[in-house]
Amino acid sequence: SYSMVKPESIFYQRALLRKAFILDKQGNTEQAVSMLDQMAKQHPEMSEPFIAKGDLLRTKSRFKDAIDAYSD
């Protein structure tokens, strides 16, 4: 389970991204977006949360929101 990966692990950020992806696949899109927003706020130097959020929103045909996510 991704929740077993400890924050000090080098794999922690990757695990959070995967967890957000799974949440979306389970129909919890807004929770996934919120998780990605929190990651982006905590680690603005990382591009992955912004890209993952944009990709997620694009697959939901939320194109305006996706553009905003990619542009952040």
PDB file of C-alpha atoms in Angstrom:
ATOM      1  CA  SER A   1       0.000   0.000   0.000  1.00  0.00           C
ATOM      2  CA  TYR A   2       1.259   3.478  -0.877  1.00  0.00           C
ATOM      3  CA  SER A   3       0.278   4.747   2.560  1.00  0.00           C
ATOM      4  CA  MET A   4       3.022   2.571   4.065  1.00  0.00           C
ATOM      5  CA  VAL A   5       5.761   4.599   2.357  1.00  0.00           C
ATOM      6  CA  LYS A   6       7.282   6.898   4.961  1.00  0.00           C
ATOM      7  CA  PRO A   7       7.756  10.645   4.260  1.00  0.00           C
ATOM      8  CA  GLU A   8      11.519  10.324   4.610  1.00  0.00           C
ATOM      9  CA  SER A   9      11.651   7.711   1.838  1.00  0.00           C
ATOM     10  CA  ILE A  10      13.007   8.749  -1.551  1.00  0.00           C
ATOM     11  CA  PHE A  11       9.874   7.116  -2.979  1.00  0.00           C
ATOM     12  CA  TYR A  12       7.398   9.145  -0.920  1.00  0.00           C
ATOM     13  CA  GLN A  13       6.520  11.774  -3.551  1.00  0.00           C
ATOM     14  CA  ARG A  14       6.118   9.090  -6.214  1.00  0.00           C
ATOM     15  CA  ALA A  15       3.829   7.143  -3.864  1.00  0.00           C
ATOM     16  CA  LEU A  16       1.661  10.230  -3.325  1.00  0.00           C
ATOM     17  CA  LEU A  17       1.337  10.710  -7.080  1.00  0.00           C
ATOM     18  CA  ARG A  18       0.271   7.083  -7.494  1.00  0.00           C
ATOM     19  CA  LYS A  19      -2.190   7.437  -4.625  1.00  0.00           C
ATOM     20  CA  ALA A  20      -3.770  10.465  -6.320  1.00  0.00           C
ATOM     21  CA  PHE A  21      -4.025   8.481  -9.563  1.00  0.00           C
ATOM     22  CA  ILE A  22      -5.773   5.622  -7.733  1.00  0.00           C
ATOM     23  CA  LEU A  23      -8.158   7.998  -5.963  1.00  0.00           C
ATOM     24  CA  ASP A  24      -9.202   9.382  -9.329  1.00  0.00           C
ATOM     25  CA  LYS A  25      -9.709   5.900 -10.776  1.00  0.00           C
ATOM     26  CA  GLN A  26     -11.937   5.097  -7.786  1.00  0.00           C
ATOM     27  CA  GLY A  27     -14.121   8.102  -8.617  1.00  0.00           C
ATOM     28  CA  ASN A  28     -12.612  10.413  -6.015  1.00  0.00           C
ATOM     29  CA  THR A  29     -11.364  12.980  -8.498  1.00  0.00           C
ATOM     30  CA  GLU A  30     -11.746  16.014  -6.261  1.00  0.00           C
ATOM     31  CA  GLN A  31      -9.824  14.295  -3.468  1.00  0.00           C
ATOM     32  CA  ALA A  32      -7.078  13.447  -5.968  1.00  0.00           C
ATOM     33  CA  VAL A  33      -6.958  17.055  -7.193  1.00  0.00           C
ATOM     34  CA  SER A  34      -6.785  18.285  -3.603  1.00  0.00           C
ATOM     35  CA  MET A  35      -3.890  15.922  -2.887  1.00  0.00           C
ATOM     36  CA  LEU A  36      -2.029  17.140  -5.967  1.00  0.00           C
ATOM     37  CA  ASP A  37      -2.675  20.767  -4.989  1.00  0.00           C
ATOM     38  CA  GLN A  38      -1.224  20.106  -1.549  1.00  0.00           C
ATOM     39  CA  MET A  39       1.836  18.436  -3.072  1.00  0.00           C
ATOM     40  CA  ALA A  40       2.342  21.379  -5.433  1.00  0.00           C
ATOM     41  CA  LYS A  41       2.058  23.854  -2.564  1.00  0.00           C
ATOM     42  CA  GLN A  42       4.545  21.931  -0.412  1.00  0.00           C
ATOM     43  CA  HIS A  43       6.988  21.322  -3.271  1.00  0.00           C
ATOM     44  CA  PRO A  44       6.637  24.092  -5.872  1.00  0.00           C
ATOM     45  CA  GLU A  45       9.994  23.086  -7.357  1.00  0.00           C
ATOM     46  CA  MET A  46       8.527  19.754  -8.489  1.00  0.00           C
ATOM     47  CA  SER A  47       6.768  19.703 -11.855  1.00  0.00           C
ATOM     48  CA  GLU A  48       5.125  16.301 -11.348  1.00  0.00           C
ATOM     49  CA  PRO A  49       2.110  17.402  -9.245  1.00  0.00           C
ATOM     50  CA  PHE A  50       1.245  20.149 -11.757  1.00  0.00           C
ATOM     51  CA  ILE A  51       1.563  17.792 -14.719  1.00  0.00           C
ATOM     52  CA  ALA A  52      -0.388  15.015 -12.986  1.00  0.00           C
ATOM     53  CA  LYS A  53      -3.192  17.439 -12.102  1.00  0.00           C
ATOM     54  CA  GLY A  54      -3.334  18.781 -15.645  1.00  0.00           C
ATOM     55  CA  ASP A  55      -3.403  15.275 -17.093  1.00  0.00           C
ATOM     56  CA  LEU A  56      -6.105  14.176 -14.666  1.00  0.00           C
ATOM     57  CA  LEU A  57      -8.307  17.181 -15.447  1.00  0.00           C
ATOM     58  CA  ARG A  58      -7.735  16.826 -19.186  1.00  0.00           C
ATOM     59  CA  THR A  59      -8.986  13.216 -19.093  1.00  0.00           C
ATOM     60  CA  LYS A  60     -12.164  14.546 -17.448  1.00  0.00           C
ATOM     61  CA  SER A  61     -12.601  17.057 -20.311  1.00  0.00           C
ATOM     62  CA  ARG A  62     -11.996  19.902 -17.845  1.00  0.00           C
ATOM     63  CA  PHE A  63      -9.761  21.620 -20.359  1.00  0.00           C
ATOM     64  CA  LYS A  64      -9.746  25.116 -18.845  1.00  0.00           C
ATOM     65  CA  ASP A  65      -8.800  23.710 -15.448  1.00  0.00           C
ATOM     66  CA  ALA A  66      -6.133  21.536 -17.084  1.00  0.00           C
ATOM     67  CA  ILE A  67      -4.596  24.540 -18.817  1.00  0.00           C
ATOM     68  CA  ASP A  68      -4.494  26.369 -15.493  1.00  0.00           C
ATOM     69  CA  ALA A  69      -2.812  23.394 -13.831  1.00  0.00           C
ATOM     70  CA  TYR A  70      -0.177  23.136 -16.548  1.00  0.00           C
ATOM     71  CA  SER A  71       0.408  26.906 -16.333  1.00  0.00           C
ATOM     72  CA  ASP A  72       0.968  27.073 -12.564  1.00  0.00           C
TER      73      ASP A  72
END
